PDB file of C-alpha atoms in Angstrom:
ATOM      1  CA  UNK A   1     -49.807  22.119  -8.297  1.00 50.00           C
ATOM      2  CA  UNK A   2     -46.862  19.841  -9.312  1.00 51.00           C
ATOM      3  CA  UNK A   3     -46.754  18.254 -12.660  1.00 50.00           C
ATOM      4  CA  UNK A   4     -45.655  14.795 -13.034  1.00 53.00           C
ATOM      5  CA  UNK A   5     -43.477  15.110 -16.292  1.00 49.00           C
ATOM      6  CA  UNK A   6     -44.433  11.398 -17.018  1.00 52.00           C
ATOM      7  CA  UNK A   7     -47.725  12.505 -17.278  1.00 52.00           C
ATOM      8  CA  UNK A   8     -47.308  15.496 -19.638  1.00 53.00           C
ATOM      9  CA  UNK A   9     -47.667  15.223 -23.609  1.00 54.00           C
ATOM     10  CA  UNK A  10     -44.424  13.351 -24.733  1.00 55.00           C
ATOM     11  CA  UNK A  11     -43.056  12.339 -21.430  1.00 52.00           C
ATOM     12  CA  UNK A  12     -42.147  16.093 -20.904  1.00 59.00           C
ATOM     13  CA  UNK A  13     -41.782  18.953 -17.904  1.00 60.00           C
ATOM     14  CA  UNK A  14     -43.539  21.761 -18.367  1.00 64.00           C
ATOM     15  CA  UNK A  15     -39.927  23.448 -18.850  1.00 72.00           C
ATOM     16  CA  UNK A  16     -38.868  21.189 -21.668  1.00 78.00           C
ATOM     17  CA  UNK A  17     -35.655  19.909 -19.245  1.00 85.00           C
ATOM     18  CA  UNK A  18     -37.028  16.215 -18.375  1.00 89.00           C
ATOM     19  CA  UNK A  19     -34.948  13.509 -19.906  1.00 92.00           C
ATOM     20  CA  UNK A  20     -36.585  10.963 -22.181  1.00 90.00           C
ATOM     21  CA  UNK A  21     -35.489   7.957 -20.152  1.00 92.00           C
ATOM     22  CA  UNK A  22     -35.493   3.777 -20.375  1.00 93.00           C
ATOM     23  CA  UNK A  23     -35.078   4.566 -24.173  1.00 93.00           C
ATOM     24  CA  UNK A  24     -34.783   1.745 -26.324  1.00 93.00           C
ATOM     25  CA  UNK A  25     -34.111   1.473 -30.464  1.00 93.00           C
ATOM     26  CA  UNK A  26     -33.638  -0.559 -33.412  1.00 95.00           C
ATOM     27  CA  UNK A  27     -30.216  -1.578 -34.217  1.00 94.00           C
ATOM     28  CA  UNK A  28     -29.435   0.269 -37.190  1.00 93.00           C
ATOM     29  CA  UNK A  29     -26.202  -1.366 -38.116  1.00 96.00           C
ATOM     30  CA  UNK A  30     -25.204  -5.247 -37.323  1.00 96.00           C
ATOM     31  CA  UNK A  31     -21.929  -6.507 -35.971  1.00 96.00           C
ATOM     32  CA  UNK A  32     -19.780  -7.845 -38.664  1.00 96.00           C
ATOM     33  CA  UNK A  33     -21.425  -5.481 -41.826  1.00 96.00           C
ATOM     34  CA  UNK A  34     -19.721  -2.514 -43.161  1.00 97.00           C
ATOM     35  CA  UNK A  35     -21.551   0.796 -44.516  1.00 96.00           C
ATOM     36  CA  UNK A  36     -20.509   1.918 -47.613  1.00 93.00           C
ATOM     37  CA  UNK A  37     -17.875   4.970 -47.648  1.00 89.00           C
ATOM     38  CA  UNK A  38     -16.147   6.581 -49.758  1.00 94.00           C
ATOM     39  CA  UNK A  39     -12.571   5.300 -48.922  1.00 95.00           C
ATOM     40  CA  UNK A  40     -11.489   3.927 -52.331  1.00 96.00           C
ATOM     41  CA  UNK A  41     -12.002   0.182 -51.504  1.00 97.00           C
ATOM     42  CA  UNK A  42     -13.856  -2.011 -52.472  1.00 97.00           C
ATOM     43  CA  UNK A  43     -16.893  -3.801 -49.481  1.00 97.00           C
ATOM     44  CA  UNK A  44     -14.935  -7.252 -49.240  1.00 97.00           C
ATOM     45  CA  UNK A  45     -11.640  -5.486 -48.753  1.00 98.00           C
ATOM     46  CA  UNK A  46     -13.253  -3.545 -46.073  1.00 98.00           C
ATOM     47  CA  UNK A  47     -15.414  -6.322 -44.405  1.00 98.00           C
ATOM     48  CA  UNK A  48     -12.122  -8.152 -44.380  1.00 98.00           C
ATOM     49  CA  UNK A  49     -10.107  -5.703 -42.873  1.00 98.00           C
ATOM     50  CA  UNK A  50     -12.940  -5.006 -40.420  1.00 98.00           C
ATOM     51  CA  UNK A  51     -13.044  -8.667 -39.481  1.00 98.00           C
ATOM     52  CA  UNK A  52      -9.048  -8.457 -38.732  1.00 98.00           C
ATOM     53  CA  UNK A  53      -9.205  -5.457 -36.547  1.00 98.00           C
ATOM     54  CA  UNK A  54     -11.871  -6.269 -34.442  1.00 98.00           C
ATOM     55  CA  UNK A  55      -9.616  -9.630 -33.511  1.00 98.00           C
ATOM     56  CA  UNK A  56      -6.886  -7.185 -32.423  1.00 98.00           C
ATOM     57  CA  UNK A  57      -8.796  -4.805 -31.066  1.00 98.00           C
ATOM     58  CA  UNK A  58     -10.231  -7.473 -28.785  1.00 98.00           C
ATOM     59  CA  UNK A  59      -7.096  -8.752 -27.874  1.00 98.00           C
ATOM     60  CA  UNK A  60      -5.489  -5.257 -27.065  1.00 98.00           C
ATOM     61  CA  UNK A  61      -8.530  -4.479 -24.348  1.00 98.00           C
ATOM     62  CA  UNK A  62      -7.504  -7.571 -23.356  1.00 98.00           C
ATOM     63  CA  UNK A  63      -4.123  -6.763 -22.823  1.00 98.00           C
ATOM     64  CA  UNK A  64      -4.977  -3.400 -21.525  1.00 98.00           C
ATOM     65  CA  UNK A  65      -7.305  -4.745 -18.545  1.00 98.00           C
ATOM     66  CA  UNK A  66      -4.430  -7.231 -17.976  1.00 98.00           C
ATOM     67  CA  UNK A  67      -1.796  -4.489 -17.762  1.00 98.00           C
ATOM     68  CA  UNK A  68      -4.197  -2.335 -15.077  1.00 98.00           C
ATOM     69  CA  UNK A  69      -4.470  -5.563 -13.261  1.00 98.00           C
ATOM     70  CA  UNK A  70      -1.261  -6.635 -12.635  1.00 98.00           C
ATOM     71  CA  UNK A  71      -0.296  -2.290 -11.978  1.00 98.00           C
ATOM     72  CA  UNK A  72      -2.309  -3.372  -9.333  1.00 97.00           C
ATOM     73  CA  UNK A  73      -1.596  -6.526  -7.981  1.00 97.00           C
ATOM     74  CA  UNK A  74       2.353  -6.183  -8.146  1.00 96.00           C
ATOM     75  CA  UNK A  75       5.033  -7.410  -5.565  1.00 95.00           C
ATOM     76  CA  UNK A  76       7.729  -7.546  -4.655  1.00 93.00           C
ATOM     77  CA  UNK A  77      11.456  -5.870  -4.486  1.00 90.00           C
ATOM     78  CA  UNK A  78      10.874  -3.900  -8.079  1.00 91.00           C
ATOM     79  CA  UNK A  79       7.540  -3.078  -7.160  1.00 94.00           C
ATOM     80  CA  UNK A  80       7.737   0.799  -8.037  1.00 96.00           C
ATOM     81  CA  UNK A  81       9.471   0.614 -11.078  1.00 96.00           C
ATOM     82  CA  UNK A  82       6.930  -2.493 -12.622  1.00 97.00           C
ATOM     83  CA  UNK A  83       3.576  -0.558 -11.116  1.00 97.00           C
ATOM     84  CA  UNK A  84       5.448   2.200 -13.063  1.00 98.00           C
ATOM     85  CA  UNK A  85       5.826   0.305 -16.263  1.00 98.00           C
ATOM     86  CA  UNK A  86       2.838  -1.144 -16.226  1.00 98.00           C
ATOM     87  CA  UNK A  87       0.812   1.762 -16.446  1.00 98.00           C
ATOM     88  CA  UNK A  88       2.468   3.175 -18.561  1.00 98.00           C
ATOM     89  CA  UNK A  89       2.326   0.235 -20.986  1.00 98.00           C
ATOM     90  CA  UNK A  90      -1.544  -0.142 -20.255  1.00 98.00           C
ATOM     91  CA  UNK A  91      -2.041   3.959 -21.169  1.00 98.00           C
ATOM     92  CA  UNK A  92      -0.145   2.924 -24.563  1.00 98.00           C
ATOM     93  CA  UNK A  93      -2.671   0.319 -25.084  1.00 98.00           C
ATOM     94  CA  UNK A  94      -5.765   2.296 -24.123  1.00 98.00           C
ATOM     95  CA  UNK A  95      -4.118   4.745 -27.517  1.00 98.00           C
ATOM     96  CA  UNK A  96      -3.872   1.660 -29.596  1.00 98.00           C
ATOM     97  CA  UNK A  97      -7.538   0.377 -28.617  1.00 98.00           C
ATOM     98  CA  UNK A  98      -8.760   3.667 -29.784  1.00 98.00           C
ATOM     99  CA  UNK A  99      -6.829   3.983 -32.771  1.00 98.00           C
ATOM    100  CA  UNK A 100      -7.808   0.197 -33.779  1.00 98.00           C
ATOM    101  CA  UNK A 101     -11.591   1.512 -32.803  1.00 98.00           C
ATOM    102  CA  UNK A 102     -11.883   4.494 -35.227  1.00 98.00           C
ATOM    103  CA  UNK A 103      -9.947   2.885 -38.161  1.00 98.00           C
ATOM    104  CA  UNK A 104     -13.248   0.362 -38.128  1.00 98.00           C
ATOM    105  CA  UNK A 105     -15.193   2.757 -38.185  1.00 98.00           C
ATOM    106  CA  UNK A 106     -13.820   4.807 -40.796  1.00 97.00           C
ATOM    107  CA  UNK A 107     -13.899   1.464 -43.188  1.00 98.00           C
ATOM    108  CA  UNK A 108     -17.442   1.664 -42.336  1.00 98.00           C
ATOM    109  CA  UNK A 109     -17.865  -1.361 -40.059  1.00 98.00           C
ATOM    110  CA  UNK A 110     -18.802  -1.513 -36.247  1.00 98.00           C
ATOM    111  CA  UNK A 111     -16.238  -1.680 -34.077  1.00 98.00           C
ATOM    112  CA  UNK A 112     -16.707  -4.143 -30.932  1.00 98.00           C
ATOM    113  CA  UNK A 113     -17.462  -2.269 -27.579  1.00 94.00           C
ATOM    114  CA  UNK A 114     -19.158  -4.138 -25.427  1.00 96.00           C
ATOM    115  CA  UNK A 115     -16.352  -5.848 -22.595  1.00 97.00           C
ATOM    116  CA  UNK A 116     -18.869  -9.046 -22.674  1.00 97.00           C
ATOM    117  CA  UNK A 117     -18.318  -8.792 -26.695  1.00 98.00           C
ATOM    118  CA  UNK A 118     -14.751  -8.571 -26.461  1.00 98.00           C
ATOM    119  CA  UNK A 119     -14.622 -11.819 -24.201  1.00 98.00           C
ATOM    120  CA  UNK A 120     -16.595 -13.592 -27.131  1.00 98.00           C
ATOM    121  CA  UNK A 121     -13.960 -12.579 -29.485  1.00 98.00           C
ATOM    122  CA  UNK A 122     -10.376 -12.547 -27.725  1.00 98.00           C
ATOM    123  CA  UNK A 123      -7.613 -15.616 -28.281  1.00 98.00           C
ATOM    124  CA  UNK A 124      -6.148 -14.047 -24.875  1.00 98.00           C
ATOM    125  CA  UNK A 125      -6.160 -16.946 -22.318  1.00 98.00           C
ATOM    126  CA  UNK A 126      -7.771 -16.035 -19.365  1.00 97.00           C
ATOM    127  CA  UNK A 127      -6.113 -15.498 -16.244  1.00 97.00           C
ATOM    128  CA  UNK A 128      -7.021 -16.461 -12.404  1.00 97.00           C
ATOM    129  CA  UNK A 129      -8.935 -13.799 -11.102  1.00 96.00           C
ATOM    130  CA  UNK A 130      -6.697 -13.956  -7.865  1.00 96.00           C
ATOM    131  CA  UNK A 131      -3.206 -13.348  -7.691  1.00 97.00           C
ATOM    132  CA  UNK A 132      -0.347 -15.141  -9.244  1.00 97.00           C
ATOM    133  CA  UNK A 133       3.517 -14.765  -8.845  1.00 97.00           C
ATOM    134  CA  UNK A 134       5.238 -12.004 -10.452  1.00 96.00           C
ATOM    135  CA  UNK A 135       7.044 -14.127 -12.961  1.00 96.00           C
ATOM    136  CA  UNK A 136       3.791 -15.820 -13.728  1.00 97.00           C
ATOM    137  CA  UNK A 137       1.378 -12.193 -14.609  1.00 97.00           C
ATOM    138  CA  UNK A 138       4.493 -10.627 -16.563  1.00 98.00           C
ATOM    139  CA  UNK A 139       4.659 -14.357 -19.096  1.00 98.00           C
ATOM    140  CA  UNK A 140       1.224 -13.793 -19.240  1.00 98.00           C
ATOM    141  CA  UNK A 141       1.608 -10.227 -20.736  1.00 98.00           C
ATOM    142  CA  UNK A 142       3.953 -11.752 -23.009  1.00 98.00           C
ATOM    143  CA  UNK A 143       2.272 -14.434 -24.264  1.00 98.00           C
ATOM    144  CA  UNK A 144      -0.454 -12.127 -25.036  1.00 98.00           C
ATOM    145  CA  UNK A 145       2.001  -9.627 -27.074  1.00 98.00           C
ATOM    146  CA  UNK A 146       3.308 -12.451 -28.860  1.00 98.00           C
ATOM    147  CA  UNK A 147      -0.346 -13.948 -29.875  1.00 98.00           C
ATOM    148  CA  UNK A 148      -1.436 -10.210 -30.845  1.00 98.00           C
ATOM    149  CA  UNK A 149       1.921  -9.839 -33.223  1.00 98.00           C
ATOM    150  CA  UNK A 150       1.253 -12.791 -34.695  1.00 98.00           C
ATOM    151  CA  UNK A 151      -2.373 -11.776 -35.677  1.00 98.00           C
ATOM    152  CA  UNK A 152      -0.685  -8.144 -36.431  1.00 98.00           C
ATOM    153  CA  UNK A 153       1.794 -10.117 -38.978  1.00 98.00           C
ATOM    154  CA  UNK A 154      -0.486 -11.842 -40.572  1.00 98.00           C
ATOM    155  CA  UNK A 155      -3.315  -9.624 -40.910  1.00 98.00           C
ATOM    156  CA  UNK A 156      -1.155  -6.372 -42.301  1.00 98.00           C
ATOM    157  CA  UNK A 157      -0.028  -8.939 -45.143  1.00 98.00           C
ATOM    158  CA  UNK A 158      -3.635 -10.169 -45.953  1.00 98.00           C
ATOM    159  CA  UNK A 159      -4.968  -6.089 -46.244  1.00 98.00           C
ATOM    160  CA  UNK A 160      -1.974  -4.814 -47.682  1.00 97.00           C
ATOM    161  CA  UNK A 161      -3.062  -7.501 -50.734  1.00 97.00           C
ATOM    162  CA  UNK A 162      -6.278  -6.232 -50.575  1.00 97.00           C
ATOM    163  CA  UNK A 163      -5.310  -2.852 -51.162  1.00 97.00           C
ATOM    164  CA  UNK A 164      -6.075  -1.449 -47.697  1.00 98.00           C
ATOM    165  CA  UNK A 165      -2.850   0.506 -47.352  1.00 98.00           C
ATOM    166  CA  UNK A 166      -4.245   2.399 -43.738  1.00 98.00           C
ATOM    167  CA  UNK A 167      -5.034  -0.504 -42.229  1.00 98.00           C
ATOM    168  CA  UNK A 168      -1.515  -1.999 -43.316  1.00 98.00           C
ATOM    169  CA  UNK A 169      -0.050   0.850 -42.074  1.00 98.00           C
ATOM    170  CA  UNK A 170      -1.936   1.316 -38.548  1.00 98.00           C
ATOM    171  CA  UNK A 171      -1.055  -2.391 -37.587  1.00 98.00           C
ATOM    172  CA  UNK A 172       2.896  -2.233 -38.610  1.00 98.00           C
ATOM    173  CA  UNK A 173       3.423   1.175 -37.757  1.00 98.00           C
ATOM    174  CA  UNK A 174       1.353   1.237 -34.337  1.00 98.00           C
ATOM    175  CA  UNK A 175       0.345  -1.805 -33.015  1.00 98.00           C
ATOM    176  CA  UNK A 176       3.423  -4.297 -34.008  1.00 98.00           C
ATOM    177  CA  UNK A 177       5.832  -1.499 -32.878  1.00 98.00           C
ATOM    178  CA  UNK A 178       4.216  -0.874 -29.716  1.00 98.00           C
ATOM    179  CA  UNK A 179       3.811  -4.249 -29.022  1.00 98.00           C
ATOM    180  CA  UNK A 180       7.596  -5.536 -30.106  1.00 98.00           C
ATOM    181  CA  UNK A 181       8.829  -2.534 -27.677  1.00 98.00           C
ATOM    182  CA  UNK A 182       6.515  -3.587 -24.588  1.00 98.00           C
ATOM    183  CA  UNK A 183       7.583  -6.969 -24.753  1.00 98.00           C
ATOM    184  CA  UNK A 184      10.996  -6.234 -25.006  1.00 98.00           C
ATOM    185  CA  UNK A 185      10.591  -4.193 -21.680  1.00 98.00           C
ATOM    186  CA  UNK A 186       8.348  -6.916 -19.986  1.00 98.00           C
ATOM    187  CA  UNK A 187      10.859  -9.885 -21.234  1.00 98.00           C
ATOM    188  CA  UNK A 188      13.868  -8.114 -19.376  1.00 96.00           C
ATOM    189  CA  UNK A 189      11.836  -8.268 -16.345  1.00 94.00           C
ATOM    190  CA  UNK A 190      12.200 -12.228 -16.575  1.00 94.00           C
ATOM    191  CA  UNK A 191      16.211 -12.106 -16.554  1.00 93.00           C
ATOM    192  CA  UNK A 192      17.310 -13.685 -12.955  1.00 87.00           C
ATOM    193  CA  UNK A 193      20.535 -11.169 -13.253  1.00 80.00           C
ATOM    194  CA  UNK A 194      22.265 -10.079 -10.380  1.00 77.00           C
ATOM    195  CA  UNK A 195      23.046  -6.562  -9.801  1.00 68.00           C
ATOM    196  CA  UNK A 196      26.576  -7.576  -7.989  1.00 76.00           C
ATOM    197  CA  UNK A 197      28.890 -10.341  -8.008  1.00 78.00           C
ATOM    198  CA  UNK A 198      30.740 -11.587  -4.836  1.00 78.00           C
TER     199      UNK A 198
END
């Protein structure tokens, strides 16, 4: 006789092995609230900073998804080498989202996950979902490095007055130096240069 493991005491096999499934819970921490941890800062410094990073980090998964899109979707005579480059840009950016990810967590606050979240949040325009021209997807990568170094700028002056010297530190030391040296890359893309002169 086969036992249904539904049917058992607790939703369980007779071995032990059957997953609890369709589980549902309580939220047990809200968006937007910070735990308290022992980091040496005070809650508003870390709410703050919290608030900040969540902005960026929305904006870098952002960036990232635009990257792998346009790895993609790419054209044209420098195909390789910008399929190439793009990935490669959009593997830095996966590193930066979770870097941004765990420093809001360590200030105790909930970092945002959830892609339809993350649209709620980001100041990245949105792009067709077909295909544009080649110029056209690599000024859009720029104009979204430029918006996310202008947050970066901003925000690393507001926490470094608020004492928060790690978040300071992760947004000038990662994500405005990753971002000034992508765009640089990207930008010399956009330079109608020939290779020869007749």
């Amino acid at each position: 006789m086969t036992t249904d493991p539904q049917s058992t005491p607790a939703g369980r096999g007779p071995d032990g092995s059957q997953p609890w499934l369709h589980q549902r819970g309580r939220v047990i921490q809200e968006f937007g609230t910070v735990k308290q941890f022992p980091v040496a800062l005070s809650m508003e410094a870390r709410l703050y900073s919290c608030q900040r990073l969540n902005k960026v980090l929305a904006d870098t998964r952002i960036l990232h998804d635009l990257y792998k899109k346009y790895h993609w979707l790419m054209r044209g005579a420098t195909f390789y080498q910008l399929h190439l480059l793009l990935d490669k840009h959009a593997g830095e950016q996966l590193g930066l989202v979770d870097t941004i990810a765990e420093r809001v967590q360590t200030l105790g606050g909930v970092a945002v996950g959830d892609p339809r979240h993350v649209a709620e949040i980001t100041g990245v325009p949105r792009p067709p979902d077909g295909v544009e021209e080649v110029p056209a997807m690599l000024s859009r990568l720029l104009e979204a490095h430029e918006l996310i170094l202008a947050d970066c700028h901003d925000a690393a002056a507001r926490t470094q007055e608020q004492g928060d010297d790690g978040t300071n530190d992760l947004l000038v030391s990662e994500v405005v130096r990753t971002n000034e040296l992508q765009a640089w890359f990207v930008a010399e893309h956009l330079v109608d240069t020939p290779l020869v002169r007749v």
